[in-house]
Short mmCIF file of C-alpha atoms and ligand atoms in Angstrom, two decimals:
data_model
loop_
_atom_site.label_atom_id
_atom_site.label_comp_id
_atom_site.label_asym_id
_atom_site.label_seq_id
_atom_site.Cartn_x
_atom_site.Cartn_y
_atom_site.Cartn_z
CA UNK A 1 0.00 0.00 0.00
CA UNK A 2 1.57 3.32 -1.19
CA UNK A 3 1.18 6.08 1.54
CA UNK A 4 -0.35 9.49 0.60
CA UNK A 5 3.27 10.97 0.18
CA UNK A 6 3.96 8.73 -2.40
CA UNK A 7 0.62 8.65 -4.70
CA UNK A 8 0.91 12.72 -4.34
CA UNK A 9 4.29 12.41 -5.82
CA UNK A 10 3.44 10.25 -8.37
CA UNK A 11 0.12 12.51 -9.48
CA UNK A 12 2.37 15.08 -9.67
CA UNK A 13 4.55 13.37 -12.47
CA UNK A 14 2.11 11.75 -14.08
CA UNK A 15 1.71 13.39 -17.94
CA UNK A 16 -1.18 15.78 -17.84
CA UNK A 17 -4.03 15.27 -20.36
CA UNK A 18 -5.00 18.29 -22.39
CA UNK A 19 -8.24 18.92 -23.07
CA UNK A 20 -10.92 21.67 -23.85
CA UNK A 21 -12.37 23.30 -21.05
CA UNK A 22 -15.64 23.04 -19.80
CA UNK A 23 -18.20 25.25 -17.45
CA UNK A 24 -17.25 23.25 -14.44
CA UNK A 25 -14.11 23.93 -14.80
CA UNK A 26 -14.43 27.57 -14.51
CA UNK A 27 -13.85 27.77 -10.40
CA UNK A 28 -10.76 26.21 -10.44
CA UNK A 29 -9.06 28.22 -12.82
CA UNK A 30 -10.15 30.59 -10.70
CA UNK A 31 -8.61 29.36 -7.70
CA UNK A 32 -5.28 28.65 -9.63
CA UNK A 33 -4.92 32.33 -11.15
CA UNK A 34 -5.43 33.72 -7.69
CA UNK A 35 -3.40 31.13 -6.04
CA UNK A 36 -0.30 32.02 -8.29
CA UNK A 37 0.00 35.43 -6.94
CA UNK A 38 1.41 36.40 -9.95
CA UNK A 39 -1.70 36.89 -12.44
CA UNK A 40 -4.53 39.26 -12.19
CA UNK A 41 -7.41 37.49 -10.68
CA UNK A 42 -10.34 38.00 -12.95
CA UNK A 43 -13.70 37.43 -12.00
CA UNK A 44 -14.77 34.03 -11.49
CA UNK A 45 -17.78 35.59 -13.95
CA UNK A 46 -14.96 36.01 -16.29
CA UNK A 47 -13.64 32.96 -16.30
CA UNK A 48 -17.57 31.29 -16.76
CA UNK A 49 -17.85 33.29 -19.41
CA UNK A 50 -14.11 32.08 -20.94
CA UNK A 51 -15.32 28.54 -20.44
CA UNK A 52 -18.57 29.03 -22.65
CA UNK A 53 -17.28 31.12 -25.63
CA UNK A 54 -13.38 30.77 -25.82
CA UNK A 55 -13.32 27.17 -25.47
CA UNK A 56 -11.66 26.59 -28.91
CA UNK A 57 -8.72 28.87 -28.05
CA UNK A 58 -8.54 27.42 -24.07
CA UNK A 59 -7.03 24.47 -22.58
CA UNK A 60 -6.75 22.81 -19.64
CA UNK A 61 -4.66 20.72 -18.10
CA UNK A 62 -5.93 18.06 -16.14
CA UNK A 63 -4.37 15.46 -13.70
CA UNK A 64 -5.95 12.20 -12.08
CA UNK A 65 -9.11 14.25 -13.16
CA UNK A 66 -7.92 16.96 -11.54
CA UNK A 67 -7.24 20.64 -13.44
CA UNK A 68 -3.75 21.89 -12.18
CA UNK A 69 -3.06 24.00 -15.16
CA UNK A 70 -4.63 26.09 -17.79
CA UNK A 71 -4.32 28.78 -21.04
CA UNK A 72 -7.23 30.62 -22.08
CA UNK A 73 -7.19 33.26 -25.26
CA UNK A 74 -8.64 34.45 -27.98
CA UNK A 75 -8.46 35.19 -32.06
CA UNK A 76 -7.90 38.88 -32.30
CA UNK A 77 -10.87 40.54 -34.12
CA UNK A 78 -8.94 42.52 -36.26
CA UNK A 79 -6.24 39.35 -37.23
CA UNK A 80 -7.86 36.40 -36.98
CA UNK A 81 -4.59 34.84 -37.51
CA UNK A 82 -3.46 35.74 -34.06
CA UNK A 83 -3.80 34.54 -30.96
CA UNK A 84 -3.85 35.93 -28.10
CA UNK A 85 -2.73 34.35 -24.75
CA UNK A 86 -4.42 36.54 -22.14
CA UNK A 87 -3.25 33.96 -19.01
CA UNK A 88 -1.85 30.78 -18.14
CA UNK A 89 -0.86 29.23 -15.22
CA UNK A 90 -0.11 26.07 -13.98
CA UNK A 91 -0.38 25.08 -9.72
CA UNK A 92 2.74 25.48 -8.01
CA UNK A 93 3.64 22.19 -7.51
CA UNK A 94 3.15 21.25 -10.69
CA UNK A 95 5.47 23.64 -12.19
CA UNK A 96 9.18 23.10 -14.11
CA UNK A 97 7.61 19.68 -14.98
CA UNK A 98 7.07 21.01 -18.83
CA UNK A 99 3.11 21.58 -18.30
CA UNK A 100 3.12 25.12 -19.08
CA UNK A 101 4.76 24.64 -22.41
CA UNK A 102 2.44 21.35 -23.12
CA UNK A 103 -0.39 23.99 -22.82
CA UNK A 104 0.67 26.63 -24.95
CA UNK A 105 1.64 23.99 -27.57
CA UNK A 106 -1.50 22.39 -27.91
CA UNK A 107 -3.37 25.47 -28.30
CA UNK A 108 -1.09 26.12 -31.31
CA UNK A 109 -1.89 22.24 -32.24
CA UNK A 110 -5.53 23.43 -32.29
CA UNK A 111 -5.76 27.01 -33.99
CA UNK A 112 -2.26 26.31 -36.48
CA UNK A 113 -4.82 24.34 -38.58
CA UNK A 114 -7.64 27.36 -39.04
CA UNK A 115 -4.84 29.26 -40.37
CA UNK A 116 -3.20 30.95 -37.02
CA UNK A 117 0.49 31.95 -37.74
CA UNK A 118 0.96 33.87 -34.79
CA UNK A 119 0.95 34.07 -30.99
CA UNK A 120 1.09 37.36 -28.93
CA UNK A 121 1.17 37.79 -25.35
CA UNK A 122 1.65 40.06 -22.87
CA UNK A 123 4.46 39.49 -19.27
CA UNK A 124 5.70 41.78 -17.21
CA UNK A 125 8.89 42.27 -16.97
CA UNK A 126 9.63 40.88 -13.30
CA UNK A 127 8.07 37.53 -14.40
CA UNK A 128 11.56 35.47 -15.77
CA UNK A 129 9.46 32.22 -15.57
CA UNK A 130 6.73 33.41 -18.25
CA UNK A 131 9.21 34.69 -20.54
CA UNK A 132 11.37 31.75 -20.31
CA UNK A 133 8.45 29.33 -21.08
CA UNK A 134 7.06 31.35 -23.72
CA UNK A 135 10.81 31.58 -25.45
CA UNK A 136 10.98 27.77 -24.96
CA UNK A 137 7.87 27.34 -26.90
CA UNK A 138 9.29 29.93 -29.83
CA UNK A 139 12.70 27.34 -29.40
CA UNK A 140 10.10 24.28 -29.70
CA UNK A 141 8.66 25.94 -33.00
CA UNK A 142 11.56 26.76 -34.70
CA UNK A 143 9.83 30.63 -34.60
CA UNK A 144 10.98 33.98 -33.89
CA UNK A 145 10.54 35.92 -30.23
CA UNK A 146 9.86 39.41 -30.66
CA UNK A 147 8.72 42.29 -28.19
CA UNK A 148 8.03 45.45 -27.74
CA UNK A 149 6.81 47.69 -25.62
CA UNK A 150 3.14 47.54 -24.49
CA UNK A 151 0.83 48.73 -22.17
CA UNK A 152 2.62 51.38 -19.86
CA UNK A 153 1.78 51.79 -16.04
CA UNK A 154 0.29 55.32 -16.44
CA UNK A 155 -2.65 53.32 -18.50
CA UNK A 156 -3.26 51.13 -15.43
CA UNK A 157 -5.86 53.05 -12.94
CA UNK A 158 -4.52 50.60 -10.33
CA UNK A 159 -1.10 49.91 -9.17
CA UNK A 160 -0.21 47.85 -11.79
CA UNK A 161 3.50 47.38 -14.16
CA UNK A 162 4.20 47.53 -18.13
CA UNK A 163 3.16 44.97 -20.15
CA UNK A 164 5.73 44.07 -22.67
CA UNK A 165 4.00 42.15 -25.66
CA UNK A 166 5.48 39.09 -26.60
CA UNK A 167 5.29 37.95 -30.18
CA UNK A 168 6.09 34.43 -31.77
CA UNK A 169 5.91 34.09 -35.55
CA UNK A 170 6.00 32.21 -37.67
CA UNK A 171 3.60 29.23 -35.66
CA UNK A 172 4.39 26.23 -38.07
CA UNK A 173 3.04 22.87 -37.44
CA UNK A 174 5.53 20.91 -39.43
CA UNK A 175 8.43 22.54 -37.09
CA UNK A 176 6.73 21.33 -33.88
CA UNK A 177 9.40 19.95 -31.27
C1 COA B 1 4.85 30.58 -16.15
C2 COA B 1 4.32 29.17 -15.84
C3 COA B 1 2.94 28.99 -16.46
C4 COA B 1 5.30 28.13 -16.41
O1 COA B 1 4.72 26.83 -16.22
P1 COA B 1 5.65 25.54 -15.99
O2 COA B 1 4.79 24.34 -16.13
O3 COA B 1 6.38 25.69 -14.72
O4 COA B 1 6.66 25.70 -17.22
P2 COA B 1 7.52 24.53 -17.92
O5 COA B 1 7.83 23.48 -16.91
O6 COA B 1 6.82 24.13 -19.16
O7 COA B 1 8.87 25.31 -18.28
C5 COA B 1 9.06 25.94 -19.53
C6 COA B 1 10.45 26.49 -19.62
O8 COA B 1 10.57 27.64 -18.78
C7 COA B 1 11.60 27.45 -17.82
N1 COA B 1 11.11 28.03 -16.56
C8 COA B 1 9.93 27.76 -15.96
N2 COA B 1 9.84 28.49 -14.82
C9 COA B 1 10.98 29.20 -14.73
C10 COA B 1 11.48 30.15 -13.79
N3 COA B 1 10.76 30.49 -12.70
N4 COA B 1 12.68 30.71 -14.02
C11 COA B 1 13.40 30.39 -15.12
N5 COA B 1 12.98 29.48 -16.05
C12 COA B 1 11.79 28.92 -15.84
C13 COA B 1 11.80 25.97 -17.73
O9 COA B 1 13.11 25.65 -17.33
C14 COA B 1 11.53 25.52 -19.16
O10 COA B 1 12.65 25.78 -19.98
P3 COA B 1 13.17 24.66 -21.04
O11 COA B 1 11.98 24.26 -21.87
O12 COA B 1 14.21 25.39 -21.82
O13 COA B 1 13.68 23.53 -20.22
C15 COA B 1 4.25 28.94 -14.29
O14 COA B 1 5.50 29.25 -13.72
C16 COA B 1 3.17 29.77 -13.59
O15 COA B 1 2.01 29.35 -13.50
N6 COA B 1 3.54 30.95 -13.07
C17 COA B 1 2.58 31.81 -12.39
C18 COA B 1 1.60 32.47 -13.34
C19 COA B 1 2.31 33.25 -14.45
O16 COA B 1 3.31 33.93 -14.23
N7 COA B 1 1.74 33.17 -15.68
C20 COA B 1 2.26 33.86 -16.85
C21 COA B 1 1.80 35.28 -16.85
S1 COA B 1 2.25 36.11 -18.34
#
């Protein structure tokens, strides 16, 4: 009989699935974005709402039917061959185990197809471990890593920092690592 140490550990390195998200799945993503003390915590109206009309550009990931990670995004209007990745975040014991960049990659698995060349994103600058994962995926892909200045503080009514976008192009399917 394995104690509970043990079966934790091995949840925890077990391969998450991916998979689209659903309604029910809008609380925990909830409780992970404000758990990682890093992202802005949306509503939990927002994220209900991400769950029933961004599902096609959203994924979660999901261990011993459990979600510990997710992306959610969306085509921008005006280029529908970008998308963008407004958060991600993966539980904290379940990070540096390659689930953040399984995430972003199958979102590019689903939308490369309907003709999406191109991934943009905003970090922050104090956040090393999102740009790091997000120029592992542009490694992954074979793609460029561009950025550029963003949104400034002064546009932020609340104490908030720049957001430098982050741009990887071109999103190829064949050059998938
Ligand atoms: C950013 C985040 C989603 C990464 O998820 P993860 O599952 O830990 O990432 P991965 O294990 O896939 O790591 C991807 C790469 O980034 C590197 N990396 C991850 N965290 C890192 C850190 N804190 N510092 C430096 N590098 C880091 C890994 O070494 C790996 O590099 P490699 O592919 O060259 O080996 C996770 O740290 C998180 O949820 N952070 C809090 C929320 C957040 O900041 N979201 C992004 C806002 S823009």
């Amino acid at each position: 009989m394995l104690d509970d140490g043990t079966v934790a550990e091995i949840d925890r390195l077990a391969a998450p699935v991916m998979r689209t998200p659903r309604v029910g799945d809008a609380a925990q993503i909830w409780r992970i974005a404000k758990d990682s003390q890093v992202l802005d915590t949306n509503s939990s109206y927002a994220y209900l709402l991400w769950c029933r009309d961004f599902t096609g550009t959203s994924v979660v990931a999901e261990v011993d039917g459990r979600v510990v990670g997710f992306v959610i995004g969306y085509l921008r209007p005006e280029s529908p061959d970008t998308v963008f990745v407004w958060q991600v975040a993966v539980e904290q014991a379940q990070q540096g185990l390659g689930t953040g960049t399984a995430l972003i990659q199958h979102l590019l698995d689903t939308v490369a197809p309907h003709g999406v060349s191109v991934l943009e994103t905003t970090i922050a600058p104090d956040n090393p471990g999102s740009i790091a994962m997000f120029g592992s995926v542009a490694r992954r892909r074979g793609a460029e890593l561009a950025k550029a200045p963003m949104f400034d503080p002064e546009l932020f009514p609340d104490n908030h920092e720049a957001e430098d976008l982050y741009r990887i192009a071109p999103i190829d399917l064949e050059a998938r690592k």
